[in-house]
Short mmCIF file of C-alpha atoms in Angstrom, two decimals:
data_model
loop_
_atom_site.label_atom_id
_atom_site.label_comp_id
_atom_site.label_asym_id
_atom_site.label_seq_id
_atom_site.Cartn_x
_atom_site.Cartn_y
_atom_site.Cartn_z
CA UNK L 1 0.00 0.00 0.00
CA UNK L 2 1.58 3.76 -0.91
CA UNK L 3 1.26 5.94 1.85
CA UNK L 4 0.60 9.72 0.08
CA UNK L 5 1.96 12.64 1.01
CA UNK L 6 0.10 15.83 -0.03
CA UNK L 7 1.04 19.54 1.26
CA UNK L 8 -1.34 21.78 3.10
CA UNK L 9 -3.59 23.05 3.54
CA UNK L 10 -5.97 20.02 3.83
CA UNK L 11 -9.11 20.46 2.94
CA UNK L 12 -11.45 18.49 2.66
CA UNK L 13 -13.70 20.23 0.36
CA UNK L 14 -11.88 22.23 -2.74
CA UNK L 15 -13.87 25.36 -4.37
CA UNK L 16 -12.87 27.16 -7.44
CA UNK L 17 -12.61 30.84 -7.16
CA UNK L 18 -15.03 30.45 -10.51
CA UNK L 19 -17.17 27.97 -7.71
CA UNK L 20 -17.22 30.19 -5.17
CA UNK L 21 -18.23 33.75 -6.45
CA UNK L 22 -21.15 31.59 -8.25
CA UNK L 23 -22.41 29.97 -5.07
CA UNK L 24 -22.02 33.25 -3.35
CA UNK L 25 -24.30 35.07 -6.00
CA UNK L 26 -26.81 32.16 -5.91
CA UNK L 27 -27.18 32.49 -2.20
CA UNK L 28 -27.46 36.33 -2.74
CA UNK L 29 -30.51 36.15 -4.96
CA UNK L 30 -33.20 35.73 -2.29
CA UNK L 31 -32.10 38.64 -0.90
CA UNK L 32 -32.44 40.87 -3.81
CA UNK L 33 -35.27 39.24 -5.01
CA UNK L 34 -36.81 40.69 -1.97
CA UNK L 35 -35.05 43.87 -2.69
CA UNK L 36 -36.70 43.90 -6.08
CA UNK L 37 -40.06 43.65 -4.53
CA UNK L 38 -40.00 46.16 -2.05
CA UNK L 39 -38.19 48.76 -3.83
CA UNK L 40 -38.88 48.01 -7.55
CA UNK L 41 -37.74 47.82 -10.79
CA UNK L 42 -34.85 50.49 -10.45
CA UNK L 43 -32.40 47.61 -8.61
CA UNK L 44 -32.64 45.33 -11.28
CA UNK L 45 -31.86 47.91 -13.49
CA UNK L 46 -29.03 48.98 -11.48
CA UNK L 47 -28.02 45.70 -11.35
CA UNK L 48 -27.38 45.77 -14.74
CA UNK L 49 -25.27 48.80 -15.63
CA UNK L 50 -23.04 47.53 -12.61
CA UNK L 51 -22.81 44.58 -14.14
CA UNK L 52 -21.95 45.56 -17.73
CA UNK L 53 -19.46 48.48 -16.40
CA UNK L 54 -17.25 46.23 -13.95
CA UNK L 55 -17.21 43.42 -16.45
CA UNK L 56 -15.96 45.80 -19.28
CA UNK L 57 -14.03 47.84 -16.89
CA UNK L 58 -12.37 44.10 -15.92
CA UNK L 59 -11.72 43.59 -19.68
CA UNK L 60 -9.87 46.76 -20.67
CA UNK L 61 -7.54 46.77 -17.73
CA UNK L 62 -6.75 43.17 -18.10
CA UNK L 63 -6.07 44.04 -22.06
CA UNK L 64 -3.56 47.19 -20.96
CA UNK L 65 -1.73 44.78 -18.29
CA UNK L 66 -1.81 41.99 -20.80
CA UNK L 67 -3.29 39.29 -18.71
CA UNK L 68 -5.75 36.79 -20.16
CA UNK L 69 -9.03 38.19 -20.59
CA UNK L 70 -11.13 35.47 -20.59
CA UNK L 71 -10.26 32.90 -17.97
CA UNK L 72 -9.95 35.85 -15.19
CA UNK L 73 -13.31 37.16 -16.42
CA UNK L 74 -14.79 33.46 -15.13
CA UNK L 75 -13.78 34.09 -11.66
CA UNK L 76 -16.43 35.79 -11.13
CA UNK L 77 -15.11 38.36 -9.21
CA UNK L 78 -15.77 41.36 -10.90
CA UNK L 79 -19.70 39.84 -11.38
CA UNK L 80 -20.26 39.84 -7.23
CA UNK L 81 -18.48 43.20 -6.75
CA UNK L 82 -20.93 44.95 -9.27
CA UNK L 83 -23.74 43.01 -7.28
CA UNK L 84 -22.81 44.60 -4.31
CA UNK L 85 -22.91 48.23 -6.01
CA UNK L 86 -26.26 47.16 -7.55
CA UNK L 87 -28.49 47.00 -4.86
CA UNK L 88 -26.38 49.57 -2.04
CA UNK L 89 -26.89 52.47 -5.10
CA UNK L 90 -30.79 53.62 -4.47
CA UNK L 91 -32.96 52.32 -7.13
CA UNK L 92 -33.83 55.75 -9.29
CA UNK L 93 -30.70 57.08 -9.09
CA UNK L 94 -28.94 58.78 -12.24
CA UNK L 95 -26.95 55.62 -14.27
CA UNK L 96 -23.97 57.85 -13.93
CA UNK L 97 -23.97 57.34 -10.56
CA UNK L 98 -23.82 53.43 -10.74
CA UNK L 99 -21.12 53.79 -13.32
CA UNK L 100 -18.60 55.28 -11.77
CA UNK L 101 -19.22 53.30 -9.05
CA UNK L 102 -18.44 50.30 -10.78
CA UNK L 103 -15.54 51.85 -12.49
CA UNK L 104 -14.16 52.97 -9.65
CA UNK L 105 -14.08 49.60 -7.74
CA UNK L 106 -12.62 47.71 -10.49
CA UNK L 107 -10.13 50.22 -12.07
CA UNK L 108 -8.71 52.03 -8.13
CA UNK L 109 -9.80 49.62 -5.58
CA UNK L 110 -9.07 45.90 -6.99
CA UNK L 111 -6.80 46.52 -10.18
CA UNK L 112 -4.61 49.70 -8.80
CA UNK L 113 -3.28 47.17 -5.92
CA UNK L 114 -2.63 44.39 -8.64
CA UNK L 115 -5.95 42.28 -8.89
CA UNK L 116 -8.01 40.17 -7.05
CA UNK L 117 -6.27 38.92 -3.98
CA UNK L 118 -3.61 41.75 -3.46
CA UNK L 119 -6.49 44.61 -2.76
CA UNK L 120 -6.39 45.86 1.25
CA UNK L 121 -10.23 47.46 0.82
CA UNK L 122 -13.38 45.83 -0.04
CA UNK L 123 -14.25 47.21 -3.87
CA UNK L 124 -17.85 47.38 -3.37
CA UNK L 125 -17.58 49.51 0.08
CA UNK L 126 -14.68 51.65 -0.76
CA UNK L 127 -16.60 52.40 -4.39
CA UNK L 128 -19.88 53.08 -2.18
CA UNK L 129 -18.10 55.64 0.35
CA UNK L 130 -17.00 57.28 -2.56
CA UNK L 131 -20.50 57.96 -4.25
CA UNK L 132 -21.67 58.48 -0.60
CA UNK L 133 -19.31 61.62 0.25
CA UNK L 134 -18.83 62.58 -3.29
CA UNK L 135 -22.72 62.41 -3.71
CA UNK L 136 -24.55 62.45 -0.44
CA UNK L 137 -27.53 63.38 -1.98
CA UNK L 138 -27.99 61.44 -4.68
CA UNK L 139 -26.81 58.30 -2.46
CA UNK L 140 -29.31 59.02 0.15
CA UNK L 141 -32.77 59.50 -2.15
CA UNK L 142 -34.29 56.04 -1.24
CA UNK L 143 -37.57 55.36 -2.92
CA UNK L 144 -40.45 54.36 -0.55
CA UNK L 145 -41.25 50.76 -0.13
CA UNK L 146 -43.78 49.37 -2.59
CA UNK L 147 -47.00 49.19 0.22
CA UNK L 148 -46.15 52.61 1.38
CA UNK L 149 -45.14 54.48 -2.35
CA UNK L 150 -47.66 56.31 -3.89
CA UNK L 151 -46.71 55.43 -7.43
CA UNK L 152 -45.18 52.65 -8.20
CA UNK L 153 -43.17 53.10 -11.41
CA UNK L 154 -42.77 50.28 -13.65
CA UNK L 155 -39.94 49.38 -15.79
CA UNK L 156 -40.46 51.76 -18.30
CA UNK L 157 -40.72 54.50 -16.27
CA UNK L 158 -38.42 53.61 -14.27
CA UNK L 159 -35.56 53.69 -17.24
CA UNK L 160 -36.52 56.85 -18.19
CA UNK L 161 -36.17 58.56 -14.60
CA UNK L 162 -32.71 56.53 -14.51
CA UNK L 163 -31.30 57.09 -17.92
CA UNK L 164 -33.28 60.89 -19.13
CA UNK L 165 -34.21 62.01 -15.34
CA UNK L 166 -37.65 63.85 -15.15
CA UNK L 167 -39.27 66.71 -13.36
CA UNK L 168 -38.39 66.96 -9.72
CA UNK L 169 -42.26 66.76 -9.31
CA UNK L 170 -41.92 63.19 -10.69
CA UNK L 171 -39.06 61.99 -9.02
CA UNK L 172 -40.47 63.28 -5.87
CA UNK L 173 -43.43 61.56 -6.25
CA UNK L 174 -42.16 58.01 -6.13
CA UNK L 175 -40.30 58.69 -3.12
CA UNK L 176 -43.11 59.66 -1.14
CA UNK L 177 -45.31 57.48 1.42
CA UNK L 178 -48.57 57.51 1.25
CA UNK L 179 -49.32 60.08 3.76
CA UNK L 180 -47.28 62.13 1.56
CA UNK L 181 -44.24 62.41 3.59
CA UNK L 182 -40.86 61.87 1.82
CA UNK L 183 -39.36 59.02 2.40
CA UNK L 184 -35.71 57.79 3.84
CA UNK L 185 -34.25 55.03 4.96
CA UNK L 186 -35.78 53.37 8.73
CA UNK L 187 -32.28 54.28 10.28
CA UNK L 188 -32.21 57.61 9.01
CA UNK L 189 -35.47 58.26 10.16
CA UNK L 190 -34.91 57.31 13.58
CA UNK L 191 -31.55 59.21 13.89
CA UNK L 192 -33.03 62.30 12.25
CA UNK L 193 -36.16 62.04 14.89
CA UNK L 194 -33.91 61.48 17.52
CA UNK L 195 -31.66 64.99 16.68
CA UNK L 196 -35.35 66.47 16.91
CA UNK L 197 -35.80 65.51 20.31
CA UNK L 198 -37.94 63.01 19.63
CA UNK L 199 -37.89 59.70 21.70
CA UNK L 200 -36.85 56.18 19.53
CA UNK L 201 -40.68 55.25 20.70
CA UNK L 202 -42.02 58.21 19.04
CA UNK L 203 -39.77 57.81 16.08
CA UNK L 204 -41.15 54.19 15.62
CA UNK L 205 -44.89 55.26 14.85
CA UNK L 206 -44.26 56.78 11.50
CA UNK L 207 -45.54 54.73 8.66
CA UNK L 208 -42.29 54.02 7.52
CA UNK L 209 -42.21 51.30 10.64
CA UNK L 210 -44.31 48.43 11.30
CA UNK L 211 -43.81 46.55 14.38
CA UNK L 212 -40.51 48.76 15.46
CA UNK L 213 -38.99 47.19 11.94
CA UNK L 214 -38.44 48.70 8.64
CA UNK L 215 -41.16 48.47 6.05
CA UNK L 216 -39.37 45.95 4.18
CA UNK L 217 -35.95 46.21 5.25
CA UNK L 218 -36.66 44.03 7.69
CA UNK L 219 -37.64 41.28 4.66
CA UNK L 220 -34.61 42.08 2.81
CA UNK L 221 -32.50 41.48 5.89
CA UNK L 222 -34.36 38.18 6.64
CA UNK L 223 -33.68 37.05 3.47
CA UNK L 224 -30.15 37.94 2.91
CA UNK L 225 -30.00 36.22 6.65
CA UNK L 226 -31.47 32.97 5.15
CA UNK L 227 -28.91 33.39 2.06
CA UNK L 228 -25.79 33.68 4.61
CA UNK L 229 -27.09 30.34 6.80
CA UNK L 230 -27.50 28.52 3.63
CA UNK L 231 -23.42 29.76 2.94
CA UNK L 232 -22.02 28.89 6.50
CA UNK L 233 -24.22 25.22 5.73
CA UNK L 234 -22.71 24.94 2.52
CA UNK L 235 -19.28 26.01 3.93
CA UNK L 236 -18.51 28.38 1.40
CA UNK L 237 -17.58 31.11 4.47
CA UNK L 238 -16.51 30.10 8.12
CA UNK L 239 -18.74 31.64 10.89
CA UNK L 240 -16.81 33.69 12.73
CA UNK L 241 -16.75 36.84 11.21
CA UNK L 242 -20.71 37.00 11.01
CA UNK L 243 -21.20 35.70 14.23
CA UNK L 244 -18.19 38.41 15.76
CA UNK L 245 -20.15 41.35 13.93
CA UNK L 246 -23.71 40.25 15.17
CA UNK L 247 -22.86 39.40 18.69
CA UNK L 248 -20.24 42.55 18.98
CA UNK L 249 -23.44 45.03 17.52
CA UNK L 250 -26.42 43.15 19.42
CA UNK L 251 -24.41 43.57 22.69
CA UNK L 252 -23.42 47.24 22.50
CA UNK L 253 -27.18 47.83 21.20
CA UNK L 254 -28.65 45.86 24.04
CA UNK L 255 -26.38 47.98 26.85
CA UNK L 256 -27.35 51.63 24.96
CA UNK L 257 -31.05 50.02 24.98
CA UNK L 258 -30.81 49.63 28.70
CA UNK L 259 -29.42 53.18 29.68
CA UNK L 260 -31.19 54.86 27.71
CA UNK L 261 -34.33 52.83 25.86
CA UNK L 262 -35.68 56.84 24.77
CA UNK L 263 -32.45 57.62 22.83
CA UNK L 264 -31.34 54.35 21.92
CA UNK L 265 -32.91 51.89 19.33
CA UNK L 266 -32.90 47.86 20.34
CA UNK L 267 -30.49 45.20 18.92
CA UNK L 268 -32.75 43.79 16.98
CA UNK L 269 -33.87 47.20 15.27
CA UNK L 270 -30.28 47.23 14.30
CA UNK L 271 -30.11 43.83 13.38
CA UNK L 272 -32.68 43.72 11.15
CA UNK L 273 -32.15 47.59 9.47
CA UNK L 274 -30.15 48.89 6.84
CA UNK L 275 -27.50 46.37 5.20
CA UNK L 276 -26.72 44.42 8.49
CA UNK L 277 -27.36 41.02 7.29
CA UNK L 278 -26.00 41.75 3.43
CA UNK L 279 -22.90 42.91 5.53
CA UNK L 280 -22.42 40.38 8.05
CA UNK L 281 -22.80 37.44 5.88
CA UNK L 282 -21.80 38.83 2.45
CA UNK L 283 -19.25 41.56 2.07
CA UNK L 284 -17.88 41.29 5.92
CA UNK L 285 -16.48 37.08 5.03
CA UNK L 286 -14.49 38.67 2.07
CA UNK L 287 -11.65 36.36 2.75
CA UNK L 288 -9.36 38.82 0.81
CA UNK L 289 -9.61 41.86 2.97
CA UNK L 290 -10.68 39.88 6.35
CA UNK L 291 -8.45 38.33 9.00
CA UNK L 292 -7.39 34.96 8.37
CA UNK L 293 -7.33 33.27 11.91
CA UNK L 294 -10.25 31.93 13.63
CA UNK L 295 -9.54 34.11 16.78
CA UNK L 296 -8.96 36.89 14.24
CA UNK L 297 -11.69 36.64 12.23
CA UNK L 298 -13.99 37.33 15.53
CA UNK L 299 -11.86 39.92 16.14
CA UNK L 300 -12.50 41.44 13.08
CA UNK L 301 -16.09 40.69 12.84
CA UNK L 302 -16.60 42.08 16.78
CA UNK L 303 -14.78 44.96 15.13
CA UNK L 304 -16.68 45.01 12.61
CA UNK L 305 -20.02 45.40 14.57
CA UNK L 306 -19.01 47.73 17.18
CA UNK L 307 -17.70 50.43 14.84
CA UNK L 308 -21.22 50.38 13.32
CA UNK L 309 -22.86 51.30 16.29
CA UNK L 310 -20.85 53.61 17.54
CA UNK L 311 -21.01 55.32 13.81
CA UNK L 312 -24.74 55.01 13.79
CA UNK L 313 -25.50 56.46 17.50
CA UNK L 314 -22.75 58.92 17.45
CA UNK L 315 -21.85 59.62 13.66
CA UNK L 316 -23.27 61.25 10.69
CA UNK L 317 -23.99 58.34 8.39
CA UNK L 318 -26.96 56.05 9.53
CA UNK L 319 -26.28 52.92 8.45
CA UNK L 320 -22.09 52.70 8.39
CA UNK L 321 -21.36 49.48 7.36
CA UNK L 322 -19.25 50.67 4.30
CA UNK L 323 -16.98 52.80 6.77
CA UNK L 324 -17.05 49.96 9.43
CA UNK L 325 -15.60 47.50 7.21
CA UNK L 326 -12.81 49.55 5.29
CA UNK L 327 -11.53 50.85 8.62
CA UNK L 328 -11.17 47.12 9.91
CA UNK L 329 -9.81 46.29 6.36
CA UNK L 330 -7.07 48.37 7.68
CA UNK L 331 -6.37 46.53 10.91
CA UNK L 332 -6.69 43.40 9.58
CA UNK L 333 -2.75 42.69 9.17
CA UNK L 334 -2.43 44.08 12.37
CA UNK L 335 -4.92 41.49 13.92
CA UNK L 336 -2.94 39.08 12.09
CA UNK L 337 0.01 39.84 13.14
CA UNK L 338 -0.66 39.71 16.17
CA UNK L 339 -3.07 36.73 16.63
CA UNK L 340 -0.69 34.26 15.43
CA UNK L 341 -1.57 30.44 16.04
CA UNK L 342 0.81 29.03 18.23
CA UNK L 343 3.05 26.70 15.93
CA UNK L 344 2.57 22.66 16.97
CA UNK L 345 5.41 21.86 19.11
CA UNK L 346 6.02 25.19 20.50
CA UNK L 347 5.38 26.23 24.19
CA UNK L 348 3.80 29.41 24.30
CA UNK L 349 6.08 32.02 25.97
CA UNK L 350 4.67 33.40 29.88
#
């Protein structure tokens, strides 16, 4: 009998990077399915100039650095970052807006530090602070959900608002509730009440909330929730990370909760608000920009989820997941460094 020797690491399961983006986006699609729903048909169509852009953008720069085109195109890689942009880029907004988005994560973020794998920021995030402080306004015009909106547009009109624009009249009018009241996101609602001097209680009345939840945020979290499981079952990403972030955020939103329950929303407001669960599961796991260690990896998740609610109590942006993540991006060589696993056959110094 031969006795074979094979080098780590030893796995006993072996993904493609091809593989993996593809079971990633499959997992994903519940999630903006829901998305769709609530929100319309301005994601998909979002979706789609993301799409087009990073693959093309992927193309050129892989012609000027004369790399294969076609093979690194089937990773998949550029295909999940432009899902990312997609659906965090508000459904009407101005194509532009999506484009250089795109172009920005693929050209600067991933291609600028040599390609997939050698990038220190998430593309997706670092493109989506960019439109965020370069556009806040633009970035922050949410249409209302679908059983609060008082139109609905449909696909045509909602190319023609993306593509041509329309009368502010128009575009107002699909961002409006039904009680005529323009709409924003749930957590920027709340932290806008709340620098009103109006109690989180108060705050949670408005039509915009049912049940202290999101009108449909809280579905598009559940599903992208159900999406991650099904990713930690199939072992496509390890649980640490997600777990780190959710534990680290529902225990510093339990403790404000408790001091102050008037000023301070409950953990599982912030659980289930905003791009929590898309975050945690999704973009957070990016095995790239995350630590690699299992003690670092709830390091960096507890990170992870901490920064976001201290940015979201404290800070200007609402929902901070896109700042929360590219600021641990930074320390994640540091947690590496210095959460080493002890080496087999070594006795750890006292």
């Amino acid at each position: 009998m031969a006795f074979k020797i094979a080098s780590s690491p030893h796995l006993s399961r072996r993904f493609q990077t091809s593989t993996l983006m593809q079971r990633v986006l499959l997992c994903a699609l519940p999630g903006v399915a829901v998305q769709c729903f609530f929100f319309g048909w301005g994601t998909l169509i979002q979706l789609a100039i993301a799409i087009s852009v990073a693959l093309l953008c992927e193309a050129g720069v892989l012609a000027l650095r004369k790399r294969p085109i076609i093979n690194t195109l089937k990773d998949n890689s550029a295909l999940l970052t432009a899902l990312f942009i997609g659906i965090a880029v508000p459904p009407l907004a101005p194509w532009w807006l999506t484009l250089l988005g795109a172009m920005f994560a693929i050209i600067i973020v991933k291609h600028l530090y040599g390609g997939l794998g050698h990038n220190i920021f998430n593309p997706a995030m670092a493109a989506y602070v960019m439109l965020l402080i370069s556009f806040p306004v633009q970035m922050t015009s949410w249409v209302a959900p679908s059983t609060l909106a008082s139109y609905q547009p449909d696909l045509l009109a909602s190319l023609l608002l993306i593509f041509l624009g329309g009368s502010q009249v128009d575009i107002a009018a699909y961002k409006l509730g039904f009680d005529g009241i323009a709409m924003a996101t749930p957590l920027d609602t709340l932290k806008t009440d709340l620098s009103m001097g109006l109690t989180s209680t108060e705050s949670l009345t408005k039509s915009i909330f049912s049940d202290g939840f999101g009108i449909g945020w809280f579905w598009v979290n559940m599903a992208y929730l159900a999406g991650g499981l099904l990713m930690i079952k199939l072992k496509l990403i390890r649980w640490h990370i997600s777990v780190g972030l959710l534990g680290a955020l529902f225990i510093c939103a339990s403790v404000g909760f408790m001091l102050n329950p008037d000023t301070h929303a409950g953990p599982l407001f912030h659980w289930f608000s905003g791009a929590t669960m898309l975050a945690a599961f999704f973009i957070a796991t990016d095995p790239v920009t995350a630590a690699t260690s299992v003690r670092g990896r709830l390091i960096f998740g507890g990170l992870i989820g901490l920064l976001v609610y201290v940015i979201r109590t404290y800070g200007g942006y609402p929902d901070a997941y896109a700042f929360a993540i590219l600021l641990a991006n930074l320390c994640a060589p540091f947690i590496d460094h210095y959460i080493k696993p002890r080496a087999y056959g070594h006795r750890a110094r006292s």
